[in-house]
mmCIF file of C-alpha atoms in Angstrom:
data_model
loop_
_atom_site.group_PDB
_atom_site.id
_atom_site.type_symbol
_atom_site.label_atom_id
_atom_site.label_comp_id
_atom_site.label_asym_id
_atom_site.label_seq_id
_atom_site.Cartn_x
_atom_site.Cartn_y
_atom_site.Cartn_z
ATOM 1 C CA MET A 1 -12.994 -5.923 -32.993
ATOM 2 C CA GLY A 2 -14.027 -8.664 -30.014
ATOM 3 C CA SER A 3 -10.777 -10.193 -30.466
ATOM 4 C CA ASN A 4 -8.890 -6.715 -29.982
ATOM 5 C CA ARG A 5 -11.081 -6.080 -27.015
ATOM 6 C CA LYS A 6 -10.256 -9.527 -25.567
ATOM 7 C CA ALA A 7 -6.509 -8.904 -26.100
ATOM 8 C CA ALA A 8 -6.665 -5.336 -24.416
ATOM 9 C CA VAL A 9 -8.413 -6.650 -21.311
ATOM 10 C CA GLY A 10 -5.488 -9.478 -20.890
ATOM 11 C CA PHE A 11 -2.908 -6.814 -21.391
ATOM 12 C CA ILE A 12 -4.501 -4.760 -18.380
ATOM 13 C CA PHE A 13 -4.828 -8.002 -16.535
ATOM 14 C CA ILE A 14 -0.972 -8.538 -16.676
ATOM 15 C CA THR A 15 -0.112 -5.158 -16.047
ATOM 16 C CA LEU A 16 -2.220 -4.941 -12.908
ATOM 17 C CA LEU A 17 -1.272 -8.558 -11.733
ATOM 18 C CA VAL A 18 2.266 -7.450 -11.589
ATOM 19 C CA ASP A 19 1.397 -4.205 -10.407
ATOM 20 C CA THR A 20 -0.304 -5.687 -7.297
ATOM 21 C CA MET A 21 2.178 -8.164 -6.625
ATOM 22 C CA GLY A 22 4.690 -5.569 -6.240
ATOM 23 C CA TRP A 23 2.576 -3.973 -3.336
ATOM 24 C CA GLY A 24 1.926 -7.636 -2.085
ATOM 25 C CA LEU A 25 5.204 -8.339 -1.561
ATOM 26 C CA ILE A 26 6.071 -5.466 1.255
ATOM 27 C CA ILE A 27 2.996 -6.157 3.236
ATOM 28 C CA PRO A 28 4.326 -9.019 5.341
ATOM 29 C CA VAL A 29 7.281 -7.116 6.396
ATOM 30 C CA MET A 30 6.160 -3.353 6.550
ATOM 31 C CA PRO A 31 4.806 -3.547 10.328
ATOM 32 C CA LYS A 32 8.392 -5.007 11.030
ATOM 33 C CA LEU A 33 10.188 -2.440 9.345
ATOM 34 C CA ILE A 34 8.239 0.151 10.864
ATOM 35 C CA ALA A 35 8.793 -1.310 14.439
ATOM 36 C CA GLU A 36 12.422 -1.729 13.686
ATOM 37 C CA LEU A 37 12.936 2.064 12.437
ATOM 38 C CA LYS A 38 11.117 3.352 15.719
ATOM 39 C CA HIS A 39 12.401 0.770 17.817
ATOM 40 C CA ILE A 40 8.905 -0.090 19.269
ATOM 41 C CA SER A 41 6.335 -3.266 19.343
ATOM 42 C CA VAL A 42 4.477 -4.173 16.535
ATOM 43 C CA ASN A 43 1.171 -2.851 18.212
ATOM 44 C CA GLU A 44 2.555 0.289 18.714
ATOM 45 C CA ALA A 45 3.819 0.316 15.008
ATOM 46 C CA SER A 46 0.188 0.159 14.114
ATOM 47 C CA ALA A 47 -0.480 3.864 14.647
ATOM 48 C CA TYR A 48 2.626 4.860 12.856
ATOM 49 C CA GLY A 49 1.583 2.366 9.999
ATOM 50 C CA GLY A 50 -1.680 4.399 9.857
ATOM 51 C CA LEU A 51 0.068 7.687 9.560
ATOM 52 C CA LEU A 52 2.029 6.420 6.680
ATOM 53 C CA LEU A 53 -0.820 4.918 4.857
ATOM 54 C CA SER A 54 -2.800 8.207 5.273
ATOM 55 C CA THR A 55 0.195 10.190 3.776
ATOM 56 C CA TYR A 56 -0.045 8.233 0.635
ATOM 57 C CA ALA A 57 -3.875 8.728 0.478
ATOM 58 C CA ILE A 58 -3.757 12.408 1.089
ATOM 59 C CA VAL A 59 -1.304 12.627 -1.895
ATOM 60 C CA GLN A 60 -3.375 10.359 -3.899
ATOM 61 C CA PHE A 61 -6.639 12.107 -3.365
ATOM 62 C CA LEU A 62 -4.836 15.286 -4.505
ATOM 63 C CA PHE A 63 -3.599 13.930 -7.802
ATOM 64 C CA ALA A 64 -5.899 11.168 -8.436
ATOM 65 C CA PRO A 65 -8.139 13.640 -10.622
ATOM 66 C CA VAL A 66 -5.463 15.269 -12.108
ATOM 67 C CA ILE A 67 -4.303 11.683 -13.273
ATOM 68 C CA GLY A 68 -7.943 10.945 -14.391
ATOM 69 C CA ASN A 69 -8.267 13.919 -16.228
ATOM 70 C CA LEU A 70 -4.767 13.456 -17.705
ATOM 71 C CA SER A 71 -5.976 10.170 -19.420
ATOM 72 C CA ASP A 72 -9.019 11.671 -20.624
ATOM 73 C CA ARG A 73 -6.822 14.319 -22.684
ATOM 74 C CA TYR A 74 -3.613 12.425 -23.359
ATOM 75 C CA GLY A 75 -4.938 8.773 -23.468
ATOM 76 C CA ARG A 76 -4.551 5.804 -20.889
ATOM 77 C CA ARG A 77 -1.239 4.172 -22.026
ATOM 78 C CA PRO A 78 1.260 6.948 -21.019
ATOM 79 C CA VAL A 79 -0.455 7.573 -17.629
ATOM 80 C CA ILE A 80 -0.196 3.795 -16.889
ATOM 81 C CA LEU A 81 3.380 3.513 -17.770
ATOM 82 C CA SER A 82 4.476 6.664 -15.863
ATOM 83 C CA SER A 83 2.536 5.412 -12.983
ATOM 84 C CA LEU A 84 4.424 2.032 -12.994
ATOM 85 C CA PHE A 85 7.831 3.932 -13.097
ATOM 86 C CA GLY A 86 6.723 6.073 -10.027
ATOM 87 C CA PHE A 87 5.894 3.055 -8.077
ATOM 88 C CA SER A 88 9.229 1.681 -8.695
ATOM 89 C CA ILE A 89 11.157 4.716 -7.490
ATOM 90 C CA ASP A 90 8.931 4.521 -4.176
ATOM 91 C CA TYR A 91 10.021 0.950 -3.540
ATOM 92 C CA ILE A 92 13.649 1.891 -3.884
ATOM 93 C CA ILE A 93 13.424 4.677 -1.613
ATOM 94 C CA LEU A 94 11.487 2.048 0.923
ATOM 95 C CA ALA A 95 14.304 -0.138 0.494
ATOM 96 C CA LEU A 96 16.983 2.243 1.270
ATOM 97 C CA ALA A 97 15.190 4.272 3.774
ATOM 98 C CA PRO A 98 17.469 4.741 7.124
ATOM 99 C CA THR A 99 14.752 6.343 9.112
ATOM 100 C CA TYR A 100 10.856 6.362 9.499
ATOM 101 C CA GLY A 101 10.853 9.834 7.833
ATOM 102 C CA TRP A 102 12.259 8.427 4.497
ATOM 103 C CA LEU A 103 9.012 6.040 4.230
ATOM 104 C CA PHE A 104 7.138 9.360 3.964
ATOM 105 C CA LEU A 105 9.004 10.487 1.005
ATOM 106 C CA GLY A 106 8.338 7.183 -0.778
ATOM 107 C CA ARG A 107 4.818 7.062 -0.077
ATOM 108 C CA THR A 108 4.677 10.652 -1.264
ATOM 109 C CA ILE A 109 5.837 9.630 -4.988
ATOM 110 C CA ALA A 110 3.837 6.807 -5.027
ATOM 111 C CA GLY A 111 0.688 8.737 -4.374
ATOM 112 C CA MET A 112 1.699 11.283 -6.924
ATOM 113 C CA THR A 113 1.762 8.718 -9.645
ATOM 114 C CA GLY A 114 -0.526 6.069 -8.021
ATOM 115 C CA ALA A 115 -2.807 6.019 -11.142
ATOM 116 C CA SER A 116 -2.582 2.461 -12.321
ATOM 117 C CA PHE A 117 -5.951 1.417 -10.663
ATOM 118 C CA THR A 118 -7.706 4.771 -11.828
ATOM 119 C CA THR A 119 -6.411 4.550 -15.193
ATOM 120 C CA ALA A 120 -6.915 0.827 -15.618
ATOM 121 C CA SER A 121 -10.550 1.173 -14.588
ATOM 122 C CA ALA A 122 -10.955 3.890 -17.281
ATOM 123 C CA TYR A 123 -9.238 1.264 -19.690
ATOM 124 C CA ILE A 124 -11.596 -1.267 -19.205
ATOM 125 C CA ALA A 125 -14.609 0.976 -19.461
ATOM 126 C CA ASP A 126 -13.067 1.869 -22.778
ATOM 127 C CA VAL A 127 -12.885 -1.445 -24.338
ATOM 128 C CA SER A 128 -16.165 -2.808 -22.604
ATOM 129 C CA THR A 129 -19.519 -3.139 -24.079
ATOM 130 C CA PRO A 130 -22.626 -2.989 -21.413
ATOM 131 C CA GLU A 131 -22.925 -6.646 -21.550
ATOM 132 C CA THR A 132 -19.349 -7.196 -20.804
ATOM 133 C CA ARG A 133 -18.644 -4.441 -18.353
ATOM 134 C CA ALA A 134 -19.132 -6.102 -15.075
ATOM 135 C CA LYS A 135 -17.235 -9.393 -16.190
ATOM 136 C CA ASN A 136 -14.217 -7.349 -17.299
ATOM 137 C CA PHE A 137 -14.153 -5.123 -14.241
ATOM 138 C CA GLY A 138 -14.216 -8.652 -12.454
ATOM 139 C CA LEU A 139 -11.085 -9.618 -14.094
ATOM 140 C CA VAL A 140 -9.328 -6.444 -12.975
ATOM 141 C CA GLY A 141 -10.461 -7.366 -9.477
ATOM 142 C CA ALA A 142 -9.247 -10.785 -10.049
ATOM 143 C CA ALA A 143 -5.844 -9.509 -11.002
ATOM 144 C CA PHE A 144 -5.531 -7.698 -7.714
ATOM 145 C CA GLY A 145 -6.480 -10.976 -5.853
ATOM 146 C CA LEU A 146 -4.038 -12.927 -7.541
ATOM 147 C CA GLY A 147 -1.271 -10.462 -7.134
ATOM 148 C CA PHE A 148 -2.055 -10.514 -3.339
ATOM 149 C CA VAL A 149 -1.630 -14.558 -3.556
ATOM 150 C CA ILE A 150 1.620 -14.457 -5.050
ATOM 151 C CA GLY A 151 2.996 -11.263 -3.921
ATOM 152 C CA PRO A 152 2.801 -11.755 -0.132
ATOM 153 C CA ALA A 153 3.522 -15.308 -0.398
ATOM 154 C CA LEU A 154 6.682 -14.211 -2.283
ATOM 155 C CA GLY A 155 7.196 -11.587 0.191
ATOM 156 C CA GLY A 156 7.342 -13.824 3.049
ATOM 157 C CA LEU A 157 10.169 -15.950 1.521
ATOM 158 C CA LEU A 158 12.191 -13.282 0.477
ATOM 159 C CA ALA A 159 12.112 -11.629 4.016
ATOM 160 C CA GLY A 160 14.348 -14.646 5.031
ATOM 161 C CA TRP A 161 16.924 -13.211 3.097
ATOM 162 C CA GLY A 162 16.363 -9.527 4.967
ATOM 163 C CA ILE A 163 13.556 -7.330 5.925
ATOM 164 C CA ARG A 164 14.370 -5.190 2.777
ATOM 165 C CA ALA A 165 14.666 -7.666 0.243
ATOM 166 C CA PRO A 166 10.872 -7.611 -0.715
ATOM 167 C CA PHE A 167 11.207 -4.051 -1.577
ATOM 168 C CA TYR A 168 14.079 -4.648 -4.111
ATOM 169 C CA ALA A 169 11.770 -7.176 -5.503
ATOM 170 C CA ALA A 170 8.718 -4.836 -5.593
ATOM 171 C CA ALA A 171 10.929 -2.077 -7.506
ATOM 172 C CA GLY A 172 12.320 -4.926 -10.185
ATOM 173 C CA LEU A 173 8.731 -6.019 -10.740
ATOM 174 C CA CYS A 174 7.340 -2.550 -11.472
ATOM 175 C CA LEU A 175 10.285 -1.675 -13.859
ATOM 176 C CA LEU A 176 9.551 -4.863 -15.782
ATOM 177 C CA ASN A 177 5.962 -4.158 -15.784
ATOM 178 C CA ALA A 178 6.636 -0.813 -17.230
ATOM 179 C CA LEU A 179 8.825 -2.295 -19.982
ATOM 180 C CA TYR A 180 6.240 -4.958 -20.835
ATOM 181 C CA GLY A 181 3.575 -2.200 -20.943
ATOM 182 C CA TYR A 182 5.854 -0.053 -23.445
ATOM 183 C CA PHE A 183 5.897 -2.676 -25.882
ATOM 184 C CA VAL A 184 2.664 -4.611 -25.722
ATOM 185 C CA LEU A 185 -0.077 -2.054 -24.372
ATOM 186 C CA PRO A 186 -2.375 -0.465 -26.704
ATOM 187 C CA GLU A 187 -4.337 2.815 -26.349
ATOM 188 C CA SER A 188 -7.759 2.547 -25.534
ATOM 189 C CA LEU A 189 -8.926 6.039 -25.946
ATOM 190 C CA SER A 190 -9.407 7.095 -29.599
ATOM 191 C CA THR A 191 -8.645 10.782 -30.219
ATOM 192 C CA ASN A 192 -12.206 11.438 -30.928
ATOM 193 C CA ASN A 193 -13.377 10.654 -27.286
ATOM 194 C CA ARG A 194 -10.609 12.763 -25.961
ATOM 195 C CA ARG A 195 -11.271 16.127 -24.361
ATOM 196 C CA PRO A 196 -9.353 19.085 -23.057
ATOM 197 C CA PHE A 197 -7.552 19.163 -19.742
ATOM 198 C CA SER A 198 -9.620 21.297 -17.145
ATOM 199 C CA TRP A 199 -8.222 22.234 -14.041
ATOM 200 C CA LYS A 200 -11.703 22.942 -12.645
ATOM 201 C CA LYS A 201 -12.414 19.214 -13.116
ATOM 202 C CA ALA A 202 -8.985 18.044 -12.016
ATOM 203 C CA ASN A 203 -8.861 19.515 -8.484
ATOM 204 C CA PRO A 204 -10.050 17.278 -5.630
ATOM 205 C CA LEU A 205 -13.133 19.445 -4.891
ATOM 206 C CA GLY A 206 -14.092 19.621 -8.393
ATOM 207 C CA SER A 207 -13.616 15.891 -9.029
ATOM 208 C CA LEU A 208 -15.773 14.976 -5.992
ATOM 209 C CA GLN A 209 -18.350 17.601 -7.463
ATOM 210 C CA PHE A 210 -18.627 15.199 -10.452
ATOM 211 C CA LEU A 211 -19.988 12.428 -8.144
ATOM 212 C CA ARG A 212 -22.889 14.707 -7.501
ATOM 213 C CA LYS A 213 -23.824 14.656 -11.369
ATOM 214 C CA THR A 214 -26.863 12.681 -10.817
ATOM 215 C CA PRO A 215 -28.714 11.214 -7.617
ATOM 216 C CA ALA A 216 -27.704 7.839 -8.700
ATOM 217 C CA ILE A 217 -24.171 8.598 -8.867
ATOM 218 C CA SER A 218 -24.162 10.521 -5.679
ATOM 219 C CA GLY A 219 -25.771 7.825 -3.779
ATOM 220 C CA LEU A 220 -23.831 5.042 -5.190
ATOM 221 C CA ALA A 221 -20.620 6.956 -4.498
ATOM 222 C CA PHE A 222 -21.498 7.514 -0.711
ATOM 223 C CA GLY A 223 -22.091 3.641 -0.359
ATOM 224 C CA TYR A 224 -18.704 3.122 -2.385
ATOM 225 C CA PHE A 225 -17.285 5.281 0.313
ATOM 226 C CA LEU A 226 -18.509 3.343 3.189
ATOM 227 C CA ILE A 227 -17.144 0.119 1.413
ATOM 228 C CA TYR A 228 -13.720 1.324 1.420
ATOM 229 C CA MET A 229 -13.956 2.801 4.838
ATOM 230 C CA ALA A 230 -15.026 -0.531 6.087
ATOM 231 C CA ALA A 231 -12.130 -2.444 4.284
ATOM 232 C CA GLN A 232 -9.618 -0.549 6.174
ATOM 233 C CA ALA A 233 -10.334 -2.654 9.164
ATOM 234 C CA VAL A 234 -8.830 -5.737 7.080
ATOM 235 C CA GLN A 235 -6.162 -3.622 4.837
ATOM 236 C CA ALA A 236 -4.550 -1.379 7.321
ATOM 237 C CA ASN A 237 -5.206 -3.130 10.402
ATOM 238 C CA GLY A 238 -5.286 -6.803 9.701
ATOM 239 C CA SER A 239 -1.488 -7.734 9.972
ATOM 240 C CA PHE A 240 -1.314 -5.645 13.262
ATOM 241 C CA PHE A 241 -4.410 -7.553 14.731
ATOM 242 C CA THR A 242 -3.115 -10.729 13.729
ATOM 243 C CA GLY A 243 0.335 -10.421 14.963
ATOM 244 C CA TYR A 244 -0.908 -9.065 18.452
ATOM 245 C CA ARG A 245 -3.867 -11.383 18.866
ATOM 246 C CA PHE A 246 -2.480 -14.542 17.476
ATOM 247 C CA GLN A 247 1.218 -13.884 17.180
ATOM 248 C CA TRP A 248 1.137 -14.695 13.584
ATOM 249 C CA THR A 249 4.562 -14.716 11.870
ATOM 250 C CA ARG A 250 5.508 -12.612 8.708
ATOM 251 C CA GLY A 251 4.975 -16.142 6.744
ATOM 252 C CA LEU A 252 1.630 -16.791 7.909
ATOM 253 C CA VAL A 253 0.349 -13.139 7.259
ATOM 254 C CA GLY A 254 1.706 -14.058 3.868
ATOM 255 C CA ILE A 255 -0.337 -17.283 3.843
ATOM 256 C CA SER A 256 -3.328 -15.562 4.811
ATOM 257 C CA LEU A 257 -3.195 -12.722 2.160
ATOM 258 C CA ALA A 258 -2.781 -15.572 -0.341
ATOM 259 C CA VAL A 259 -5.993 -17.089 0.687
ATOM 260 C CA VAL A 260 -7.770 -13.717 0.442
ATOM 261 C CA GLY A 261 -6.215 -13.473 -3.009
ATOM 262 C CA VAL A 262 -7.549 -16.683 -4.060
ATOM 263 C CA SER A 263 -11.020 -16.105 -2.626
ATOM 264 C CA VAL A 264 -11.635 -12.627 -4.161
ATOM 265 C CA GLY A 265 -9.937 -13.591 -7.422
ATOM 266 C CA GLY A 266 -12.502 -16.457 -7.608
ATOM 267 C CA ALA A 267 -15.327 -14.311 -6.723
ATOM 268 C CA LYS A 268 -14.532 -11.459 -8.948
ATOM 269 C CA VAL A 269 -13.784 -13.890 -12.043
ATOM 270 C CA GLY A 270 -15.702 -17.126 -11.198
ATOM 271 C CA LEU A 271 -18.728 -15.906 -9.313
ATOM 272 C CA THR A 272 -19.260 -12.823 -11.195
ATOM 273 C CA ARG A 273 -19.159 -14.776 -14.789
ATOM 274 C CA VAL A 274 -21.629 -17.302 -13.460
ATOM 275 C CA LEU A 275 -23.715 -15.120 -10.950
ATOM 276 C CA ASN A 276 -24.117 -11.742 -12.438
ATOM 277 C CA PRO A 277 -25.504 -12.723 -15.775
ATOM 278 C CA LYS A 278 -28.378 -14.574 -13.803
ATOM 279 C CA ILE A 279 -29.170 -12.091 -11.120
ATOM 280 C CA GLY A 280 -27.949 -8.782 -12.403
ATOM 281 C CA ASP A 281 -25.701 -6.075 -10.935
ATOM 282 C CA ALA A 282 -27.973 -4.897 -8.226
ATOM 283 C CA LYS A 283 -28.551 -8.349 -6.828
ATOM 284 C CA SER A 284 -24.918 -9.069 -7.055
ATOM 285 C CA ILE A 285 -24.512 -5.915 -4.811
ATOM 286 C CA TYR A 286 -26.599 -6.891 -2.241
ATOM 287 C CA LEU A 287 -25.156 -10.562 -1.998
ATOM 288 C CA GLY A 288 -21.473 -9.181 -1.888
ATOM 289 C CA LEU A 289 -22.008 -6.348 0.727
ATOM 290 C CA GLY A 290 -24.051 -8.730 2.862
ATOM 291 C CA LEU A 291 -21.170 -11.423 3.058
ATOM 292 C CA TYR A 292 -18.748 -8.611 3.691
ATOM 293 C CA THR A 293 -20.888 -7.295 6.512
ATOM 294 C CA ILE A 294 -21.081 -10.966 7.958
ATOM 295 C CA GLY A 295 -17.486 -11.690 7.595
ATOM 296 C CA LEU A 296 -16.223 -8.307 9.231
ATOM 297 C CA LEU A 297 -18.640 -8.976 12.206
ATOM 298 C CA LEU A 298 -17.215 -12.274 12.636
ATOM 299 C CA PHE A 299 -13.507 -11.376 12.481
ATOM 300 C CA ALA A 300 -14.331 -8.977 15.388
ATOM 301 C CA PHE A 301 -14.972 -11.909 17.740
ATOM 302 C CA ALA A 302 -12.626 -14.645 16.111
ATOM 303 C CA THR A 303 -10.823 -16.328 19.135
ATOM 304 C CA SER A 304 -8.315 -18.581 17.033
ATOM 305 C CA THR A 305 -6.338 -18.733 13.769
ATOM 306 C CA TRP A 306 -8.315 -21.407 12.351
ATOM 307 C CA MET A 307 -11.630 -19.242 12.867
ATOM 308 C CA MET A 308 -9.902 -16.450 10.919
ATOM 309 C CA PHE A 309 -9.039 -18.703 7.904
ATOM 310 C CA ALA A 310 -12.634 -20.041 8.051
ATOM 311 C CA ILE A 311 -14.161 -16.418 8.083
ATOM 312 C CA LEU A 312 -12.085 -15.400 4.924
ATOM 313 C CA VAL A 313 -14.432 -17.753 3.036
ATOM 314 C CA PRO A 314 -17.507 -15.662 3.259
ATOM 315 C CA TYR A 315 -15.902 -12.346 3.374
ATOM 316 C CA CYS A 316 -13.812 -12.863 0.196
ATOM 317 C CA LEU A 317 -16.798 -13.970 -1.561
ATOM 318 C CA GLY A 318 -18.379 -10.422 -1.178
ATOM 319 C CA GLY A 319 -15.971 -9.539 -3.772
ATOM 320 C CA VAL A 320 -18.915 -10.018 -6.084
ATOM 321 C CA ALA A 321 -20.201 -6.789 -5.400
ATOM 322 C CA GLY A 322 -17.107 -4.731 -6.556
ATOM 323 C CA PRO A 323 -17.556 -5.602 -10.286
ATOM 324 C CA ALA A 324 -21.130 -4.719 -10.235
ATOM 325 C CA MET A 325 -20.860 -1.632 -8.584
ATOM 326 C CA GLN A 326 -18.334 -0.174 -10.934
ATOM 327 C CA SER A 327 -20.566 -1.420 -13.902
ATOM 328 C CA ILE A 328 -23.314 0.575 -12.747
ATOM 329 C CA LEU A 329 -21.319 3.586 -12.105
ATOM 330 C CA ALA A 330 -19.559 3.356 -15.314
ATOM 331 C CA GLY A 331 -22.825 3.119 -17.208
ATOM 332 C CA HIS A 332 -23.974 6.507 -16.189
ATOM 333 C CA VAL A 333 -21.124 8.525 -17.666
ATOM 334 C CA ALA A 334 -20.108 9.228 -21.341
ATOM 335 C CA ALA A 335 -16.825 7.717 -22.761
ATOM 336 C CA ASN A 336 -14.979 10.710 -22.688
ATOM 337 C CA GLU A 337 -15.767 11.024 -18.743
ATOM 338 C CA GLN A 338 -14.700 7.680 -17.875
ATOM 339 C CA GLY A 339 -11.011 8.759 -16.594
ATOM 340 C CA GLU A 340 -12.700 11.649 -14.668
ATOM 341 C CA LEU A 341 -15.003 9.091 -13.104
ATOM 342 C CA GLN A 342 -12.254 6.775 -12.173
ATOM 343 C CA GLY A 343 -10.356 9.637 -11.074
ATOM 344 C CA ALA A 344 -12.924 10.962 -8.670
ATOM 345 C CA LEU A 345 -13.458 7.320 -7.487
ATOM 346 C CA THR A 346 -10.099 6.766 -6.582
ATOM 347 C CA GLY A 347 -9.803 10.218 -5.088
ATOM 348 C CA LEU A 348 -12.671 9.116 -2.916
ATOM 349 C CA MET A 349 -11.134 6.035 -2.340
ATOM 350 C CA SER A 350 -8.092 7.892 -1.138
ATOM 351 C CA LEU A 351 -9.860 9.727 1.095
ATOM 352 C CA THR A 352 -10.900 6.734 2.985
ATOM 353 C CA THR A 353 -7.371 5.593 3.078
ATOM 354 C CA VAL A 354 -6.507 9.141 4.928
ATOM 355 C CA LEU A 355 -9.223 8.643 7.418
ATOM 356 C CA GLY A 356 -9.670 4.694 7.562
ATOM 357 C CA PRO A 357 -6.233 3.994 8.851
ATOM 358 C CA LEU A 358 -6.184 6.668 11.274
ATOM 359 C CA LEU A 359 -9.521 5.652 12.683
ATOM 360 C CA MET A 360 -8.954 1.850 12.391
ATOM 361 C CA ASN A 361 -5.314 1.715 13.842
ATOM 362 C CA ASP A 362 -5.949 4.087 16.630
ATOM 363 C CA LEU A 363 -9.096 2.259 17.747
ATOM 364 C CA PHE A 364 -6.994 -1.011 17.896
ATOM 365 C CA THR A 365 -3.920 0.787 19.636
ATOM 366 C CA PHE A 366 -6.458 2.235 22.295
ATOM 367 C CA PHE A 367 -8.530 -1.060 22.737
ATOM 368 C CA THR A 368 -5.352 -3.191 23.347
ATOM 369 C CA SER A 369 -3.512 -0.553 25.779
ATOM 370 C CA GLU A 370 -4.177 -0.133 29.651
ATOM 371 C CA LYS A 371 -6.338 3.087 29.087
ATOM 372 C CA ALA A 372 -9.050 0.982 27.487
ATOM 373 C CA PRO A 373 -12.213 0.333 29.566
ATOM 374 C CA PHE A 374 -12.200 -3.249 28.195
ATOM 375 C CA GLN A 375 -9.841 -5.173 25.807
ATOM 376 C CA PHE A 376 -11.238 -5.629 22.604
ATOM 377 C CA PRO A 377 -8.621 -6.205 19.802
ATOM 378 C CA GLY A 378 -11.274 -6.727 17.086
ATOM 379 C CA VAL A 379 -12.788 -3.245 17.445
ATOM 380 C CA SER A 380 -11.944 -2.183 14.071
ATOM 381 C CA PHE A 381 -13.658 -5.214 12.103
ATOM 382 C CA PHE A 382 -16.925 -4.251 14.415
ATOM 383 C CA LEU A 383 -16.731 -0.907 13.171
ATOM 384 C CA GLY A 384 -16.241 -2.087 9.548
ATOM 385 C CA SER A 385 -19.308 -4.270 9.729
ATOM 386 C CA ILE A 386 -21.505 -1.279 10.706
ATOM 387 C CA PHE A 387 -20.119 0.758 7.787
ATOM 388 C CA MET A 388 -20.815 -1.920 5.529
ATOM 389 C CA LEU A 389 -24.267 -2.616 6.583
ATOM 390 C CA PHE A 390 -25.010 1.198 5.985
ATOM 391 C CA SER A 391 -23.553 0.828 2.665
ATOM 392 C CA LEU A 392 -25.687 -1.983 1.763
ATOM 393 C CA ILE A 393 -28.755 -0.003 2.877
ATOM 394 C CA ILE A 394 -27.885 3.356 1.121
ATOM 395 C CA VAL A 395 -27.048 1.294 -1.985
ATOM 396 C CA TRP A 396 -30.463 -0.766 -1.863
ATOM 397 C CA ARG A 397 -32.457 2.607 -1.641
ATOM 398 C CA VAL A 398 -30.576 4.400 -4.536
ATOM 399 C CA LEU A 399 -31.099 1.465 -6.934
ATOM 400 C CA ASN A 400 -34.751 0.754 -5.720
ATOM 401 C CA ARG A 401 -35.464 4.321 -6.321
ATOM 402 C CA ASP A 402 -33.844 4.255 -10.142
ATOM 403 C CA LYS A 403 -35.772 1.089 -10.664
ATOM 404 C CA LYS A 404 -39.231 2.866 -9.592
ATOM 405 C CA LEU A 405 -38.277 5.979 -11.635
ATOM 406 C CA SER A 406 -37.397 3.682 -14.997
ATOM 407 C CA THR A 407 -40.587 1.979 -14.646
ATOM 408 C CA GLN A 408 -42.449 5.037 -14.413
ATOM 409 C CA SER A 409 -40.554 6.414 -17.313
ATOM 410 C CA VAL A 410 -41.382 3.443 -19.381
ATOM 411 C CA GLY A 411 -45.051 3.389 -18.490
#
């Protein structure tokens, strides 16, 4: 049983690694593509990039609960494979897009099928024990980290063959990943642990209602929301900020994302494996969120390229918080509710991707324009640090309350 679980986690690791590489490939060229299609500057393209990300997020917010509940009904394997096929179609549309409007069609398709993270997280919960849950969720995070090492670096190189070349490469990777999964990915959810599909639970509002199941889940979910809102300062606005503030090339953006991937992957695998067994999930979360807060604050006031790379170290080490947070949340629900939980969390994350890019990119556009009362390109990072600090406070209060209640019940 132990060897089967390890093999299953390995399959998911490879699947997510290749999937993330596909997304990482297009990051260095997306700002330039939007700017060319709209015939505007890169900093002006930031707002349009935010709209594009929000379109994907809105659709994913609507469909993530459906996907999560489908995986609880029919199993994880068919949902993951369908997701990969949907992403490949998205990348082909992006590669061929003659106008900015076509980008919305591709992102809509990707949002409908973008269930790889949702279902993969449920898969990990299926095959994990309470003792190995944080470690295994760390491997999921590491797959994303390493994907962002290889993907953006390769995307920067492929951009030399044309701005659309990375999109074709991403489509090919997703198709190969789907083929790989078809032959080697086993099903993780036994028929005994499946439940009927329910539209009441599959709609977005019903899904968010699930996060109110207990005070602990609702409190942690709110902290989770703030974490991903803060992360949009880097994910949605980072390439626009560095291009405007430091005139970074697409190649340098790719290198910086590779550094992020190495650091995050190291934190989520190495640091989680070493630190989490010693200090536990709660303290791992506190440490990670503290490092995230400091990193974002320092990004906001960075004045040179070397500072950006130096600050990446404490920021990325904050990745130790993610696996611990997922471990605690997964431990609060039953086996046949893992898909519903992960769908609800993905829906919540998608909601931040609706609101975050609009907020962060519009703030950046305003504070780099002549209308601003003062110039502050790092304003999005500053706001992100505030969100992250509030998340730390909220999570600490929730877990501290749970600890006291647990002590009282034992006594």
